[in-house]
């Protein structure tokens, strides 16, 4: 009855990984393609996000987000602080993909003069000291940045939303408990879900509702030996086989869980034909990981979604 209706999949964060995988399964198994994929805070190549030894990618891909956080907290010199966020991001993108990426590639062989110049520019963009950048061998990981930016105030900035700061705590920001930007959202989500379960569904239990479970994440089985999840080929195949498929990637400038520049890098490696380029779109919001939690972004997000769903349905029709 509804097979002829427009069909969409939406996912957020790890849900974007699932959405792309589910699209492939439905298309290949049931010949049931979609009109669109709405990917919020996209996470489709884990190598771009994982600060593991030997992986230089995240250092460059996180840099614009570091700069956005520093800009928000007023930690940059006037030259950069007076720029619009969008203009600053454009400039930092160019540095990250140019001089900085080249410096990372050279490793220990980088000349002292070049190392010093890159460190000075990194410090100017991130609000960190040149000494700290040099001591980090030009490689500042996320936990280090979040702890360092506001250390003089004895505060740390959040991973899910770099605008939010809180007292320094122990542990990695990735575990959620140490992230000052996660606690308020966790409280709201938990309260809402528990109210829904008990009052709307009339289900009583003494089991706690877990907003996010590291235990579940650790039990995922990807079926890949010594590889990372990378969905460029899956997305290429989906867009090539279904020329009506529209993919919409939504990004928050202050999101360090899935940085916007990492999403851009990933989709720049989906080598679709020129005729399909307009089917892929990016939209940016002055928000963190959960775009819809931000009052300034919620209304624009709603308007953008109405427009995008309508355009995707019209193209298929």
GROMACS .gro file of C-alpha atoms in nm:
model
  317
    1UNK     CA    1   0.000   0.000   0.000
    2UNK     CA    2   0.276   0.245   0.091
    3UNK     CA    3   0.556   0.114  -0.131
    4UNK     CA    4   0.500   0.396  -0.379
    5UNK     CA    5   0.532   0.664  -0.109
    6UNK     CA    6   0.855   0.858  -0.053
    7UNK     CA    7   1.085   0.669   0.183
    8UNK     CA    8   1.369   0.802   0.397
    9UNK     CA    9   1.619   0.683   0.653
   10UNK     CA   10   1.756   0.915   0.920
   11UNK     CA   11   2.040   0.843   1.157
   12UNK     CA   12   2.251   1.032   1.408
   13UNK     CA   13   2.613   0.965   1.503
   14UNK     CA   14   2.658   0.585   1.505
   15UNK     CA   15   2.306   0.583   1.364
   16UNK     CA   16   2.445   0.727   1.039
   17UNK     CA   17   2.664   0.416   1.010
   18UNK     CA   18   2.356   0.200   1.065
   19UNK     CA   19   2.145   0.403   0.821
   20UNK     CA   20   2.394   0.357   0.537
   21UNK     CA   21   2.422  -0.016   0.613
   22UNK     CA   22   2.044  -0.054   0.634
   23UNK     CA   23   2.001   0.125   0.302
   24UNK     CA   24   2.235  -0.125   0.138
   25UNK     CA   25   2.051  -0.419   0.294
   26UNK     CA   26   1.706  -0.299   0.188
   27UNK     CA   27   1.818  -0.209  -0.164
   28UNK     CA   28   2.011  -0.531  -0.227
   29UNK     CA   29   1.781  -0.774  -0.048
   30UNK     CA   30   1.436  -0.636  -0.123
   31UNK     CA   31   1.508  -0.401  -0.414
   32UNK     CA   32   1.367  -0.127  -0.192
   33UNK     CA   33   1.565   0.192  -0.251
   34UNK     CA   34   1.506   0.513  -0.059
   35UNK     CA   35   1.445   0.869  -0.161
   36UNK     CA   36   1.687   1.006   0.089
   37UNK     CA   37   1.934   0.953   0.372
   38UNK     CA   38   1.939   1.219   0.646
   39UNK     CA   39   2.271   1.183   0.830
   40UNK     CA   40   2.303   1.392   1.146
   41UNK     CA   41   2.654   1.427   1.289
   42UNK     CA   42   2.783   1.180   1.035
   43UNK     CA   43   3.017   0.894   1.127
   44UNK     CA   44   3.092   0.682   0.818
   45UNK     CA   45   3.469   0.637   0.831
   46UNK     CA   46   3.600   0.557   1.178
   47UNK     CA   47   3.963   0.619   1.081
   48UNK     CA   48   3.884   0.989   1.057
   49UNK     CA   49   3.780   0.997   1.424
   50UNK     CA   50   4.012   0.755   1.604
   51UNK     CA   51   4.331   0.889   1.761
   52UNK     CA   52   4.527   0.565   1.745
   53UNK     CA   53   4.905   0.532   1.697
   54UNK     CA   54   5.000   0.559   1.332
   55UNK     CA   55   4.676   0.729   1.227
   56UNK     CA   56   4.749   1.094   1.146
   57UNK     CA   57   4.410   1.176   0.995
   58UNK     CA   58   4.221   1.295   1.305
   59UNK     CA   59   4.481   1.558   1.395
   60UNK     CA   60   4.407   1.750   1.077
   61UNK     CA   61   4.035   1.674   1.065
   62UNK     CA   62   3.971   1.790   1.422
   63UNK     CA   63   4.163   2.116   1.386
   64UNK     CA   64   3.872   2.330   1.254
   65UNK     CA   65   3.654   2.213   1.545
   66UNK     CA   66   3.928   2.309   1.791
   67UNK     CA   67   3.935   2.652   1.629
   68UNK     CA   68   3.556   2.686   1.651
   69UNK     CA   69   3.563   2.603   2.023
   70UNK     CA   70   3.848   2.847   2.088
   71UNK     CA   71   3.665   3.118   1.891
   72UNK     CA   72   3.349   3.063   2.092
   73UNK     CA   73   3.535   3.094   2.423
   74UNK     CA   74   3.715   3.410   2.309
   75UNK     CA   75   4.062   3.255   2.322
   76UNK     CA   76   4.192   3.381   1.986
   77UNK     CA   77   4.377   3.699   1.900
   78UNK     CA   78   4.166   3.984   1.765
   79UNK     CA   79   4.261   3.903   1.404
   80UNK     CA   80   4.072   3.575   1.424
   81UNK     CA   81   3.826   3.656   1.701
   82UNK     CA   82   3.674   3.933   1.489
   83UNK     CA   83   3.618   3.702   1.191
   84UNK     CA   84   3.284   3.532   1.138
   85UNK     CA   85   3.287   3.167   1.239
   86UNK     CA   86   3.229   3.059   0.879
   87UNK     CA   87   3.520   3.268   0.749
   88UNK     CA   88   3.750   3.136   1.019
   89UNK     CA   89   3.650   2.778   0.939
   90UNK     CA   90   3.731   2.830   0.571
   91UNK     CA   91   4.078   2.956   0.660
   92UNK     CA   92   4.150   2.675   0.906
   93UNK     CA   93   4.034   2.414   0.654
   94UNK     CA   94   4.296   2.544   0.412
   95UNK     CA   95   4.572   2.526   0.672
   96UNK     CA   96   4.466   2.179   0.791
   97UNK     CA   97   4.468   2.031   0.441
   98UNK     CA   98   4.781   2.218   0.336
   99UNK     CA   99   5.073   2.315   0.558
  100UNK     CA  100   4.953   2.115   0.857
  101UNK     CA  101   4.888   1.791   0.670
  102UNK     CA  102   5.229   1.823   0.502
  103UNK     CA  103   5.392   1.868   0.842
  104UNK     CA  104   5.221   1.559   0.981
  105UNK     CA  105   5.338   1.357   0.682
  106UNK     CA  106   5.702   1.453   0.740
  107UNK     CA  107   5.701   1.337   1.099
  108UNK     CA  108   6.040   1.366   1.269
  109UNK     CA  109   6.209   1.476   0.945
  110UNK     CA  110   6.032   1.814   0.941
  111UNK     CA  111   6.283   2.104   0.946
  112UNK     CA  112   6.293   2.304   1.270
  113UNK     CA  113   6.189   2.625   1.097
  114UNK     CA  114   5.884   2.461   0.942
  115UNK     CA  115   5.791   2.292   1.270
  116UNK     CA  116   5.804   2.626   1.450
  117UNK     CA  117   5.594   2.800   1.184
  118UNK     CA  118   5.328   2.529   1.188
  119UNK     CA  119   5.318   2.531   1.568
  120UNK     CA  120   5.273   2.908   1.573
  121UNK     CA  121   4.983   2.890   1.330
  122UNK     CA  122   4.821   2.602   1.517
  123UNK     CA  123   4.845   2.800   1.839
  124UNK     CA  124   4.690   3.104   1.671
  125UNK     CA  125   4.394   2.900   1.546
  126UNK     CA  126   4.335   2.689   1.859
  127UNK     CA  127   4.407   2.921   2.150
  128UNK     CA  128   4.672   2.682   2.281
  129UNK     CA  129   5.028   2.788   2.354
  130UNK     CA  130   5.305   2.728   2.103
  131UNK     CA  131   5.498   2.548   2.376
  132UNK     CA  132   5.212   2.303   2.429
  133UNK     CA  133   5.175   2.240   2.056
  134UNK     CA  134   5.547   2.178   2.016
  135UNK     CA  135   5.554   1.951   2.321
  136UNK     CA  136   5.274   1.752   2.155
  137UNK     CA  137   5.485   1.713   1.838
  138UNK     CA  138   5.217   1.913   1.653
  139UNK     CA  139   4.971   1.634   1.738
  140UNK     CA  140   4.704   1.750   1.981
  141UNK     CA  141   4.443   1.484   2.047
  142UNK     CA  142   4.088   1.562   2.158
  143UNK     CA  143   4.125   1.491   2.530
  144UNK     CA  144   4.438   1.707   2.544
  145UNK     CA  145   4.267   1.998   2.371
  146UNK     CA  146   3.956   1.983   2.588
  147UNK     CA  147   4.169   1.987   2.904
  148UNK     CA  148   4.413   2.252   2.785
  149UNK     CA  149   4.197   2.527   2.632
  150UNK     CA  150   4.049   2.659   2.959
  151UNK     CA  151   4.302   2.517   3.205
  152UNK     CA  152   4.378   2.862   3.349
  153UNK     CA  153   4.015   2.871   3.464
  154UNK     CA  154   4.041   2.513   3.594
  155UNK     CA  155   3.775   2.413   3.342
  156UNK     CA  156   3.751   2.173   3.050
  157UNK     CA  157   3.541   2.199   2.735
  158UNK     CA  158   3.297   1.936   2.616
  159UNK     CA  159   3.334   1.672   2.349
  160UNK     CA  160   2.972   1.663   2.237
  161UNK     CA  161   2.948   2.043   2.250
  162UNK     CA  162   3.262   2.251   2.284
  163UNK     CA  163   3.068   2.557   2.396
  164UNK     CA  164   2.989   2.388   2.726
  165UNK     CA  165   3.259   2.389   2.994
  166UNK     CA  166   3.277   2.233   3.337
  167UNK     CA  167   3.520   2.144   3.615
  168UNK     CA  168   3.805   1.914   3.521
  169UNK     CA  169   3.732   1.548   3.591
  170UNK     CA  170   3.931   1.230   3.541
  171UNK     CA  171   3.889   0.983   3.259
  172UNK     CA  172   3.850   1.009   2.884
  173UNK     CA  173   3.583   1.231   2.736
  174UNK     CA  174   3.483   0.940   2.516
  175UNK     CA  175   3.331   0.757   2.812
  176UNK     CA  176   3.064   1.024   2.849
  177UNK     CA  177   3.098   1.056   3.225
  178UNK     CA  178   3.388   1.301   3.195
  179UNK     CA  179   3.224   1.515   2.927
  180UNK     CA  180   3.070   1.834   3.073
  181UNK     CA  181   2.849   1.865   2.766
  182UNK     CA  182   2.686   1.526   2.810
  183UNK     CA  183   2.543   1.539   3.162
  184UNK     CA  184   2.259   1.786   3.098
  185UNK     CA  185   2.146   1.599   2.789
  186UNK     CA  186   2.169   1.265   2.967
  187UNK     CA  187   1.944   1.391   3.247
  188UNK     CA  188   1.684   1.520   3.000
  189UNK     CA  189   1.687   1.203   2.789
  190UNK     CA  190   1.669   0.973   3.091
  191UNK     CA  191   1.385   1.165   3.255
  192UNK     CA  192   1.184   1.176   2.932
  193UNK     CA  193   1.233   0.807   2.854
  194UNK     CA  194   1.147   0.695   3.207
  195UNK     CA  195   0.834   0.908   3.204
  196UNK     CA  196   0.732   0.763   2.868
  197UNK     CA  197   0.793   0.405   2.979
  198UNK     CA  198   0.606   0.434   3.307
  199UNK     CA  199   0.325   0.675   3.218
  200UNK     CA  200   0.258   0.620   2.848
  201UNK     CA  201   0.344   0.251   2.821
  202UNK     CA  202   0.248   0.167   3.180
  203UNK     CA  203   0.558  -0.051   3.213
  204UNK     CA  204   0.714  -0.087   3.555
  205UNK     CA  205   1.075  -0.199   3.605
  206UNK     CA  206   1.361  -0.139   3.845
  207UNK     CA  207   1.616  -0.168   3.563
  208UNK     CA  208   1.788   0.165   3.489
  209UNK     CA  209   1.760   0.327   3.148
  210UNK     CA  210   2.108   0.369   3.000
  211UNK     CA  211   2.137   0.672   2.774
  212UNK     CA  212   2.454   0.531   2.620
  213UNK     CA  213   2.631   0.205   2.691
  214UNK     CA  214   3.001   0.153   2.629
  215UNK     CA  215   2.943  -0.217   2.698
  216UNK     CA  216   2.713  -0.237   2.396
  217UNK     CA  217   2.963  -0.053   2.177
  218UNK     CA  218   3.244  -0.287   2.280
  219UNK     CA  219   3.037  -0.590   2.180
  220UNK     CA  220   2.985  -0.476   1.820
  221UNK     CA  221   3.118  -0.725   1.566
  222UNK     CA  222   3.208  -0.563   1.237
  223UNK     CA  223   3.334  -0.874   1.060
  224UNK     CA  224   3.654  -0.697   0.960
  225UNK     CA  225   3.999  -0.811   1.069
  226UNK     CA  226   4.247  -0.530   1.133
  227UNK     CA  227   4.032  -0.278   0.949
  228UNK     CA  228   3.814   0.018   1.035
  229UNK     CA  229   3.459   0.084   0.926
  230UNK     CA  230   3.469   0.278   0.600
  231UNK     CA  231   3.152   0.329   0.398
  232UNK     CA  232   3.275   0.531   0.101
  233UNK     CA  233   3.222   0.243  -0.140
  234UNK     CA  234   2.879   0.163   0.005
  235UNK     CA  235   2.766   0.523  -0.043
  236UNK     CA  236   2.917   0.537  -0.392
  237UNK     CA  237   2.728   0.223  -0.489
  238UNK     CA  238   2.403   0.351  -0.340
  239UNK     CA  239   2.419   0.686  -0.521
  240UNK     CA  240   2.533   0.531  -0.849
  241UNK     CA  241   2.263   0.264  -0.859
  242UNK     CA  242   1.989   0.503  -0.747
  243UNK     CA  243   2.044   0.839  -0.920
  244UNK     CA  244   1.741   0.978  -0.737
  245UNK     CA  245   1.889   0.918  -0.392
  246UNK     CA  246   1.958   1.239  -0.203
  247UNK     CA  247   2.200   1.239   0.089
  248UNK     CA  248   2.191   1.520   0.341
  249UNK     CA  249   2.476   1.556   0.593
  250UNK     CA  250   2.404   1.781   0.892
  251UNK     CA  251   2.694   1.913   1.097
  252UNK     CA  252   2.745   2.110   1.417
  253UNK     CA  253   3.048   2.338   1.422
  254UNK     CA  254   3.114   2.265   1.792
  255UNK     CA  255   3.076   1.888   1.766
  256UNK     CA  256   3.400   1.707   1.851
  257UNK     CA  257   3.240   1.363   1.865
  258UNK     CA  258   3.194   1.363   1.486
  259UNK     CA  259   3.371   1.677   1.354
  260UNK     CA  260   3.229   1.841   1.044
  261UNK     CA  261   3.563   1.846   0.864
  262UNK     CA  262   3.596   1.469   0.909
  263UNK     CA  263   3.257   1.428   0.739
  264UNK     CA  264   3.368   1.657   0.455
  265UNK     CA  265   3.688   1.460   0.412
  266UNK     CA  266   3.500   1.131   0.402
  267UNK     CA  267   3.249   1.245   0.139
  268UNK     CA  268   3.525   1.400  -0.069
  269UNK     CA  269   3.644   1.041  -0.108
  270UNK     CA  270   3.313   0.918  -0.246
  271UNK     CA  271   3.401   0.951  -0.614
  272UNK     CA  272   3.054   0.992  -0.760
  273UNK     CA  273   2.997   1.116  -1.114
  274UNK     CA  274   2.954   1.488  -1.168
  275UNK     CA  275   2.590   1.434  -1.260
  276UNK     CA  276   2.519   1.316  -0.904
  277UNK     CA  277   2.703   1.586  -0.712
  278UNK     CA  278   2.388   1.790  -0.650
  279UNK     CA  279   2.229   1.490  -0.477
  280UNK     CA  280   2.476   1.533  -0.189
  281UNK     CA  281   2.437   1.834   0.039
  282UNK     CA  282   2.585   1.963   0.364
  283UNK     CA  283   2.425   2.200   0.613
  284UNK     CA  284   2.606   2.353   0.912
  285UNK     CA  285   2.466   2.475   1.242
  286UNK     CA  286   2.614   2.667   1.538
  287UNK     CA  287   2.554   2.365   1.756
  288UNK     CA  288   2.712   2.057   1.907
  289UNK     CA  289   2.657   1.688   1.838
  290UNK     CA  290   2.281   1.692   1.898
  291UNK     CA  291   2.180   1.977   1.669
  292UNK     CA  292   1.816   1.975   1.777
  293UNK     CA  293   1.907   2.051   2.141
  294UNK     CA  294   2.032   2.394   2.043
  295UNK     CA  295   1.764   2.666   2.054
  296UNK     CA  296   1.939   2.872   1.785
  297UNK     CA  297   1.958   2.572   1.550
  298UNK     CA  298   1.624   2.400   1.610
  299UNK     CA  299   1.401   2.624   1.398
  300UNK     CA  300   1.647   2.642   1.105
  301UNK     CA  301   1.684   2.264   1.126
  302UNK     CA  302   1.307   2.221   1.105
  303UNK     CA  303   1.279   2.454   0.804
  304UNK     CA  304   1.576   2.291   0.631
  305UNK     CA  305   1.426   1.945   0.686
  306UNK     CA  306   1.090   2.045   0.540
  307UNK     CA  307   1.263   2.183   0.232
  308UNK     CA  308   1.493   1.883   0.189
  309UNK     CA  309   1.221   1.619   0.230
  310UNK     CA  310   1.006   1.803  -0.023
  311UNK     CA  311   1.287   1.827  -0.276
  312UNK     CA  312   1.381   1.462  -0.236
  313UNK     CA  313   1.020   1.349  -0.285
  314UNK     CA  314   0.973   1.574  -0.587
  315UNK     CA  315   1.286   1.443  -0.758
  316UNK     CA  316   1.174   1.082  -0.718
  317UNK     CA  317   0.825   1.163  -0.837
   0.00000   0.00000   0.00000
